Amino acid sequence: MSASSAFNDEKGGSSNVGEPEYGHDPASGGIFSSDYKRHDDLKEMLDSNKDSLKLEAMKRIVAMIARGKNASDLFPAVVKNVACKNIEVKKLVYVYLVRYAEEQQDLALLSISTFQRGLKDPNQLIRASALRVLSSIRVTIIVPIMMLAIKEAASDMSPYVRKTAAHAIPKLYSLDPEQKDCLIEVIEKLLADKTTLVAGSVVMAFEEVCPERIDLIHKNYRKLCNLLIDVEEWGQVVIINMLTRYARTQFLNPNMNESLLEEGGGEKAFYGSDNDDDTDDEEDKEEKEKKKTEATAIVKRKPYVMDPDHRLLLRNTKPLLQSRNAAVVMAVAQLYFHLAPKAEVGVIAKALVRLMRSHSEVQYVVLQNVATMSIKRRGMFEPYLKSFYIRSTDPTQIKVLKLEVLTNLANETNISTILREFQTYIKSNDKDFVAATIQAIGRCATNIGEVRDTCLNGLVQLLSNRDELVVAESVVVIKKLLQMQPEQHSDIIKHMAKLTDNIQVPMARASILWLIGEYCEHVPKIAPDVLRKMAKTFTNEEDIVKLQIINLAAKLYLTNSKQTKLLTQYVLNLAKYDQNYDIRDRARFIRQLIVPTDKSGALSKYAKKLFLALKPAPVLESPFKDRDHFQLGSLSHLLNAKAGGYQVLPDWPEAAPDPSVRNVEVPEWTKCSSREKRKEKKADKPFYSDSEGESGPTESADSASDTASGSESGSGSEESGSGSESEESNEDSESASEEDEEEEGKKKKKNVEKIKARKPVPESESEPSSGEEVKKSEKKSKPRIGSSESESEEDEDSESESSESEEEESEEESEEETKKKKKTTASKPPSKPPKKENKKEKKEMSLLDFDDFDPAPSPSQVTPLNNFLSSSLVTDLEGLSLTDNVLSPTTIVPSGNLKTYELLHRITGEGLSVEYCFSRQPFSPDPHMVAVKIQFTNSATSEAKSLHVEDAKLQSGMRIKEFPEIEVLPAGETVSVVMGIDFCDSTQAANFQLCTHTRKFFVSIQPPVGELMMPIFMTENEFKKEQETLLQSLGQLMGMNEITEKLTLEEKCQGEHAVVQRVTTAANLSRVPCGSDKECSPPVPPPPFPIHRFAGKTVTSGSLVLVSVVTKEDGAAQLTVNCEKMVIGTMLVKDILQALTQ
Amino acid sequence: MIHSLFLVNSSGDIFLEKHWKSVVSRSVCDYFFEAQERASEPENVPPVIPTPHHYLISVLRHRIYFVAVIQSEVPPLFVIEFLHRVVDTFQDYFGVCTEAAIKDNVVVVYELLEEMLDNGFPLATESNILKELIKPPTILRTVVNTITGSTNVGEQLPTGQLSVVPWRRTGVKYTNNEAYFDVVEEIDAIIDKSGSTITAEIQGVIDACVKLTGMPDLTLSFMNPRLLDDVSFHPCVRFKRWEAERILSFIPPDGNFRLLSYHVSSQNLVAIPVYVKHNITFREGSSQGRFELTLGPKQTMGKGVEAVLVSSQLPRGVLNTNLNPTQGTYTFDPVTKLLSWDVGKINPQKLPSLKGSMSLQAGASKPDENPTINIQFKIQQSALSGLKVNRLDMYGEKYKPFKGIKYMTKAGKFQIATR
């Protein structure tokens, strides 16, 4: 209401039309007063205290500005309000200020301090808007202030402010071009910016200020290519256009060979026509040489390899063909047209054809470009021929352009359909269009020899059309066609001669006369008659026709002077007194030339030659030919004239400039790779350092919590108080020594020393296992081992079991109980969660650490250890050592065996590389999640900030527990974190975004089936029982839960150890100690063909997974997997099979 | 880039001007008016007009010319596309984009233009962001504003421009969470006089109206994504996902937006849903011509053809017509020679027809022009190409949204040659 009233008021005031409306406007008190007075009124409102009045006044003022009315006399009153609190008033004041500041420079300065204050505001949006307005005020005196503000804003924290700074650069440049050098510095700085928000704006500034400084782009080229898809659409257009130019200067022509061949071919034809036969020996030496060099050039250049950067540009722009923004699509299309190898240009056709559905203005521009392209690359648009068919509803300018494209696309195969289309067009209402169609037919006829006669016949039929325009256009076109082969068409010429009676269009009459004159020898009888008729009407003809009559007369006089002498004289006499001096001149000239007199000069001898010379046939060319020397899609191309500020698209360089200029980062990249090696080393480290707390901050925190957890567990469980703690430290030392051991190779001496030093440890280590073993084999032993249990680190369920054992006396029951317990406690199985909150897990921590420390290539390492153990311990423990052996490498797979997967490559991650592995440790915050260890390595030069997970796209039921945000990752550093993923027992990938402070990466983690489970410990008896219950649970459907595969083990794989190793690597299962069901019998030598059993359960649902490998002779084996989840079972069988047979 | 913008109405008045750099005199538009005079039809004004110092790039929408003044080289499509975006924004804000609406909201228009361009370079063109900056006028707000003097300008500064999802405003809340998708297909066809199809293609769009709380992440999958030959997306659609899985995955903007437009290639045989029997004859020497037209449905998959409108430009020689429609109403404008027949729904049992005679100029020879018949129609609840949405899933938010998908087929440029 308010705005409209203001507007009406304004309108009334300016045009005196809407006077009745005046009365309705309560706000304008001084309706009937003059402009001057009304402005007084506005001033009053602006000076009032009420925001509403100020707003009202400003709205009316803005309405005035919009109408183009002068409101400059209000400047002082308005500028006072620049610091107004009301946002809308403020905004409108800004609008006013920007509009009139130029005219009132002195007063405008009053407002500057407000903006300077705004530049310091803590809110980025206020900073940005202050800079925006400040830079829009075109007052030269504040140039230094603007420069300062831009420089400051260019290094602002907020990318939005930096974007505004980029926008301000061209503003300042247009105000004061002398600041160019300073501004280029700022541009250079902003070009290095890595945010998509800034990229488009700064390239825009670059294009306006220093488009010639292509060298500034080198370093940023790859970054721009990679950012491109995320830049806002307008920025994309600018960047793509700039990169097109850049690529033209930096890369080699991908079509070099073809174009050379083509040119060669073309030249050949050219010479051929000269020489009749170009394989003739008569070829000049020069020519031969030329060919030779050409040939060598071709040979020399044959191995063209596209610069990877060139490829990068093509690849990264291609998806943008799908943009909804026509300008972006066009930009990509022109980039492909100018830069892509011929074979690849085709992809743009579809997108361009799609644009033809858009608004007619878009169509207009696109068709212009398609017309140019279709000359060079006809094949590209041929499949879309029908999309260029013309509808009666198209605007004429679109019709004509479509016609142009259709003509360009015409060739021998499609000409018949095109001509049929053309026939319908000729019947159109739109005469301009019909004329264009006839010309198009003419062009088709000249270009395609096969249809020339058809076209000519068609055109001749048009000569009897009722519409004069059509006939005239046809005549003109026929004239051009006949010039090509006049001999065969004297009939047509005769026919046309008759038309002179009817056709009034001067151009057509002139054409006919010219034709008859030119080919008067073919129509010797008719020609003089035509001249006779023309002489009769000479005075009434148009000038252009008169000239042709004179021409005709002259030609006839030269060929057939007998019949036409008098006529010619007559015509020339008429012309002599014509009003048009051109005609008078022509008449005088011709008379001198052809009528021999005494005075006539030497020229008259040549009159015949002059007039009847063979004239070359006109070439009907597309007006779009060679327009592609302008960059397509540009304004200059559209106008076919260079527009101001147009940057010429350079030609391809002869030889590629040094591609390494773009590699400014090369030293860094190589550094990266070396760093990566280091990182690889480091990658192992966390496993060690976890407890040692020597490297990254997170790890040290981890280790701290480790020890804390140890003590906690001590206080928590009375029995396993200090023992566990001390043990832990023991273990630590052990692990450290072990690590040393590994690092220093297997120097025996040291080894022995170490082992000795470790002596107490193995004892404590083996003790619990022995206890456990004993306990499990003879169920009665439980109470007895209670104490040892408390010490035992390896026994996962020690705590529960011990408490259980105290309560329960009955063996069977306890057995049952433990089993159940195991099931429950197994949800916190033996492995190291990074963040421990759970006491039980705390306790297991040390064990896990130990296992982690167990160096990677464990087979070689573990075996000697076991040898040692077996030799040093009493014989009855020997069998147990085997269990130990099994337990340590299998229940918890040594970290070194963990396969790491790549999550983010450092190139796509812009220096940030991310790998993950399944750490096979329980994820403490949620036992139903799989722990995934993620390792970040920052190989970029700048630090990465706020690494976090965002925006997870999960299949239903899947959940993610994100890792805590990593605030800063300094350059060159590596950090690992653990996140939990509940895969719902499926191998579906978990997709999420990995975000840094600048970028987001889509990543996904897909678990191998073996990682979806965790080991549980059970005895062989239990195993068998479970297997049975599993089989029976489905009752009738026996086979459902069991999958059996026969396989042949490879030789390498036949050993027990190898089998265990491979199975446990493939799946996170624990080995079921074998032979333990033999009632604690004295150590038997392992059976020759043992059965290996493994147990585990799925992480999410806790379904049991039982695997047994029955080995037989000659490496034959049978693999059985029992699992409720059939899918998991099937997949697991496959995986294990693969692991065993490889 | 864009220096100034002038809005010109159909009678040739400049009713709004806006300058982003220094002021360009409105006399520059004289070149535009010249071109306008030269053009026979309003849509034949060339979109790009060079003048000695400037270039004028214009678009015509809703009978208003939006004339942008530029001074130096710039991709013309860039300007054209931007101008269309401006019109779309106006339409979004005011419901219609007419001269009256723009005049009534001149301040909002000015504020919008100020935000959309900075120094002639587009700044904020996403409607979600603009709406955060400048509230669209509603009747209620206009009343309230007049009374309280409050503003259309958003109180808080928007965060959208800074967010990683620049097309969606933050803090969206709805009590009813709903997401509607309209699959609208337009069939373009040229049919020759014998009734055989010369060219036919289907262009489709999926327009969405999504009103969901928070930051929902949607995936839309199709039963038959292969049909889509060529697609263009709203920037919110994750291109990689489409490439890999043919699934549309996106965080939608708030409110109405065009998710996708696609093209079904002409290789797939397009079923033409209607047929026309026509018999338009002029006899030599007679001042009468016969006109017969019958419409019928064809391959409509059992759905009714509605809102049928037939129009035809008759030859100039026709003075008047005397026709009888079996249903609907017909009009003939003797000045423009435009015949239009509002048929309504086609009843397959009783086919609509229009028969009668045309009177020609006495003595004139028979016209040899070729009147074409343009047809508009709608078919509800079916997408002609057979495209079907399989499912729509939402992630990232807990609530259950109400989802709806509607299909419709329309005639685009559907043209039949008669002779």
Coordinates of C-alpha atoms in Angstrom, one line a residue, chain A residues 1-4 7 11 52 55 59 62-63 65-68 86-88 91-92 95 99 102 123-126 132 136 138 160 163-164 167 170-171 197 200-201 204 208 232-235 237-238 241 319 322-327 330 350-351 354-357 359-366 386-387 389-397 421 424 427-429 431 465-466 633-636 638-639 642-646 950-951 953-954 956 993 1000 1002, chain B residues 1 14-17 19-23 26 43-48 50 55 57-61 70-78 80-82 84-85 103-104 106-107 110-111 114-115 117-119 121-123 125-126 133 142 146 148-155 157-158 161-162 164 186 188-190 193 198-199 201 203 217 229-235 238-239 241 249 251 284 313-316 365-366 368-370 372 374 395 413 415 419:
Chain A
M1 CA 0.0 0.0 0.0
S2 CA 2.6 2.4 1.1
A3 CA 4.8 1.7 -1.8
S4 CA 2.1 1.8 -4.3
F7 CA 4.4 5.3 -6.7
K11 CA 3.5 9.0 -11.4
S52 CA 8.0 4.6 10.1
L55 CA 10.7 4.5 5.9
K59 CA 10.1 4.3 -0.1
V62 CA 13.2 5.0 -4.1
A63 CA 10.0 5.0 -6.2
I65 CA 14.5 6.9 -8.5
A66 CA 12.9 3.9 -10.1
R67 CA 10.9 6.2 -12.3
G68 CA 14.1 7.9 -13.3
N86 CA 16.1 0.3 11.0
I87 CA 17.5 -2.2 8.5
E88 CA 15.1 -1.3 5.7
K91 CA 19.0 -0.4 2.9
L92 CA 17.0 2.2 1.1
V95 CA 20.3 2.5 -2.6
R99 CA 22.7 6.3 -7.0
E102 CA 28.7 10.5 -7.7
N123 CA 29.3 -9.9 12.0
Q124 CA 30.6 -11.0 8.6
L125 CA 27.5 -10.0 6.8
I126 CA 27.7 -6.5 8.1
R132 CA 29.7 -3.5 -0.8
S136 CA 29.8 1.1 -5.0
R138 CA 31.9 6.3 -7.1
Y160 CA 31.7 -14.3 2.1
K163 CA 33.8 -12.7 -2.1
T164 CA 32.6 -9.2 -1.6
H167 CA 33.4 -7.9 -6.3
P170 CA 36.4 -4.2 -10.7
K171 CA 34.4 -1.4 -9.1
L197 CA 32.3 -18.9 -2.9
G200 CA 33.7 -17.2 -9.5
S201 CA 33.9 -13.6 -8.3
M204 CA 35.3 -12.2 -12.8
E208 CA 37.8 -7.2 -15.9
E232 CA 27.6 -21.0 -8.2
E233 CA 26.3 -21.0 -11.8
W234 CA 27.2 -17.5 -12.8
G235 CA 30.7 -18.0 -11.6
V237 CA 30.2 -19.3 -16.8
V238 CA 33.0 -16.9 -16.2
N241 CA 35.2 -18.9 -20.5
P319 CA 28.9 -32.7 -16.0
Q322 CA 23.4 -31.0 -17.3
S323 CA 23.1 -27.6 -15.7
R324 CA 19.7 -25.9 -15.7
N325 CA 21.4 -22.7 -16.5
A326 CA 21.6 -22.2 -20.3
A327 CA 24.6 -19.9 -20.0
M330 CA 26.6 -22.8 -23.6
K350 CA 22.3 -33.1 -27.0
A351 CA 22.6 -30.4 -24.4
R354 CA 17.8 -29.3 -25.2
L355 CA 18.3 -25.6 -24.8
M356 CA 16.1 -25.1 -27.8
R357 CA 13.2 -25.8 -25.6
H359 CA 12.7 -19.1 -24.0
S360 CA 12.9 -17.8 -27.5
E361 CA 15.8 -15.4 -26.6
V362 CA 17.8 -18.4 -25.5
Q363 CA 16.9 -20.3 -28.6
Y364 CA 18.0 -17.3 -30.7
V365 CA 21.5 -17.3 -29.2
V366 CA 21.8 -21.0 -29.1
K386 CA 14.3 -33.1 -36.6
S387 CA 14.7 -30.9 -33.6
Y389 CA 12.2 -28.5 -38.0
I390 CA 10.3 -25.3 -38.0
R391 CA 6.9 -24.7 -36.4
S392 CA 4.4 -22.2 -37.7
T393 CA 4.4 -20.7 -34.2
D394 CA 8.1 -19.9 -34.1
P395 CA 9.0 -16.2 -34.3
T396 CA 10.5 -15.3 -37.7
Q397 CA 14.0 -14.8 -36.5
E421 CA 10.2 -30.0 -45.2
T424 CA 5.8 -27.2 -46.6
K427 CA 3.4 -22.4 -48.1
S428 CA 3.8 -20.5 -44.9
N429 CA 2.0 -17.3 -44.2
K431 CA 6.7 -14.2 -46.4
N465 CA 3.4 -18.9 -57.7
R466 CA 0.8 -16.3 -57.2
G633 CA 28.8 -18.0 -27.0
S634 CA 30.3 -14.5 -26.9
L635 CA 28.6 -11.3 -27.7
S636 CA 31.2 -10.7 -30.5
L638 CA 26.6 -13.2 -32.0
L639 CA 27.1 -9.8 -33.6
K642 CA 34.3 -7.4 -32.1
A643 CA 32.6 -6.0 -29.0
G644 CA 34.4 -3.8 -26.5
G645 CA 36.5 -5.8 -24.0
Y646 CA 36.4 -9.0 -26.1
E950 CA 28.2 -34.8 8.1
D951 CA 25.2 -35.8 6.3
K953 CA 23.2 -41.3 3.8
L954 CA 22.5 -44.6 5.3
S956 CA 17.5 -47.9 6.8
Q993 CA 30.3 -36.7 3.9
K1000 CA 33.1 -31.7 1.7
F1002 CA 31.4 -37.8 -0.4
Chain B
M1 CA 28.6 -6.9 -16.9
I14 CA 10.0 2.9 -19.7
F15 CA 8.4 2.4 -16.3
L16 CA 11.3 1.3 -14.2
E17 CA 15.0 1.8 -14.4
H19 CA 21.5 1.3 -12.6
W20 CA 24.3 -0.7 -11.0
K21 CA 27.2 1.3 -12.2
S22 CA 27.1 4.8 -13.4
V23 CA 23.8 6.1 -14.7
R26 CA 17.3 6.3 -20.8
E43 CA 8.7 -11.5 -30.4
N44 CA 10.7 -10.6 -33.4
V45 CA 12.7 -7.9 -31.7
P46 CA 16.2 -9.1 -31.8
P47 CA 17.4 -10.1 -28.3
V48 CA 20.7 -8.3 -28.9
P50 CA 24.2 -3.1 -30.8
Y55 CA 24.6 -3.3 -26.3
I57 CA 20.0 -7.4 -24.5
S58 CA 16.4 -7.9 -23.9
V59 CA 13.9 -10.5 -23.1
L60 CA 10.1 -10.4 -23.5
R61 CA 8.1 -11.9 -20.8
I70 CA 25.8 -3.7 -21.2
Q71 CA 29.0 -2.0 -22.2
S72 CA 31.5 -4.7 -23.0
E73 CA 31.8 -8.3 -24.0
V74 CA 29.7 -10.7 -22.0
P75 CA 28.1 -14.0 -23.0
P76 CA 24.7 -12.9 -24.2
L77 CA 23.1 -16.1 -22.7
F78 CA 24.5 -15.0 -19.4
I80 CA 19.4 -13.5 -21.0
E81 CA 19.4 -16.3 -18.5
F82 CA 19.8 -13.8 -15.7
H84 CA 14.7 -14.6 -17.0
R85 CA 15.7 -15.4 -13.5
K103 CA 4.6 -0.7 -10.0
D104 CA 2.8 -1.7 -6.8
V106 CA 8.4 -1.0 -6.7
V107 CA 10.4 -0.8 -3.5
Y110 CA 14.3 -2.4 -6.1
E111 CA 15.5 -4.2 -3.1
E114 CA 19.9 -4.6 -5.5
E115 CA 20.5 -8.0 -3.9
L117 CA 23.3 -8.0 -8.8
D118 CA 26.4 -6.4 -7.4
N119 CA 28.3 -4.2 -9.8
F121 CA 27.5 -9.4 -11.5
P122 CA 24.9 -11.8 -10.1
L123 CA 25.1 -12.1 -6.4
T125 CA 19.7 -15.5 -7.4
E126 CA 18.4 -18.4 -5.3
L133 CA 16.7 -11.2 2.7
T142 CA 1.3 -5.3 3.8
T146 CA 1.3 0.0 6.9
T148 CA 3.3 -0.5 12.3
G149 CA 5.7 0.8 9.8
S150 CA 7.7 -2.4 9.9
T151 CA 9.5 -3.8 7.0
N152 CA 9.8 -6.3 4.3
V153 CA 13.5 -6.6 4.9
G154 CA 14.4 -9.6 7.0
E155 CA 15.2 -8.8 10.6
L157 CA 20.8 -11.4 8.3
P158 CA 20.5 -14.6 6.3
Q161 CA 24.7 -17.6 1.4
L162 CA 27.3 -18.9 3.8
V164 CA 27.1 -25.4 2.4
E186 CA 4.7 -31.9 -22.8
D188 CA 5.9 -31.6 -29.1
A189 CA 4.9 -32.9 -32.5
I190 CA 4.6 -32.0 -36.1
K193 CA -1.3 -33.6 -43.7
I198 CA 7.1 -36.0 -38.8
T199 CA 8.7 -35.4 -35.5
E201 CA 9.3 -35.7 -28.7
Q203 CA 9.9 -32.9 -22.8
D217 CA 17.8 -35.4 2.5
D229 CA 17.5 -39.3 -22.5
D230 CA 18.8 -36.0 -21.5
V231 CA 18.4 -34.3 -18.2
S232 CA 19.2 -31.1 -16.5
F233 CA 19.1 -30.7 -12.8
H234 CA 18.5 -28.2 -10.1
P235 CA 21.9 -27.5 -8.5
R238 CA 23.9 -34.8 -6.6
F239 CA 25.2 -35.5 -10.1
R241 CA 24.8 -40.3 -7.6
S249 CA 19.5 -37.6 -4.3
I251 CA 18.6 -31.7 -0.2
E284 CA -11.0 -22.0 -57.6
Q313 CA -4.3 -19.2 -38.5
L314 CA -6.5 -19.2 -41.6
P315 CA -5.3 -17.8 -44.9
R316 CA -5.5 -14.0 -45.3
S365 CA -7.9 -16.4 -56.4
K366 CA -7.8 -19.3 -54.0
D368 CA -2.4 -21.2 -51.4
E369 CA -1.2 -20.8 -47.9
N370 CA -1.0 -23.7 -45.6
T372 CA -1.7 -25.3 -39.6
N374 CA -2.3 -26.1 -33.2
Y395 CA 16.9 -39.3 5.4
K413 CA 3.9 -27.4 -29.6
Q415 CA 1.0 -28.8 -34.7
R419 CA -2.3 -29.2 -46.9

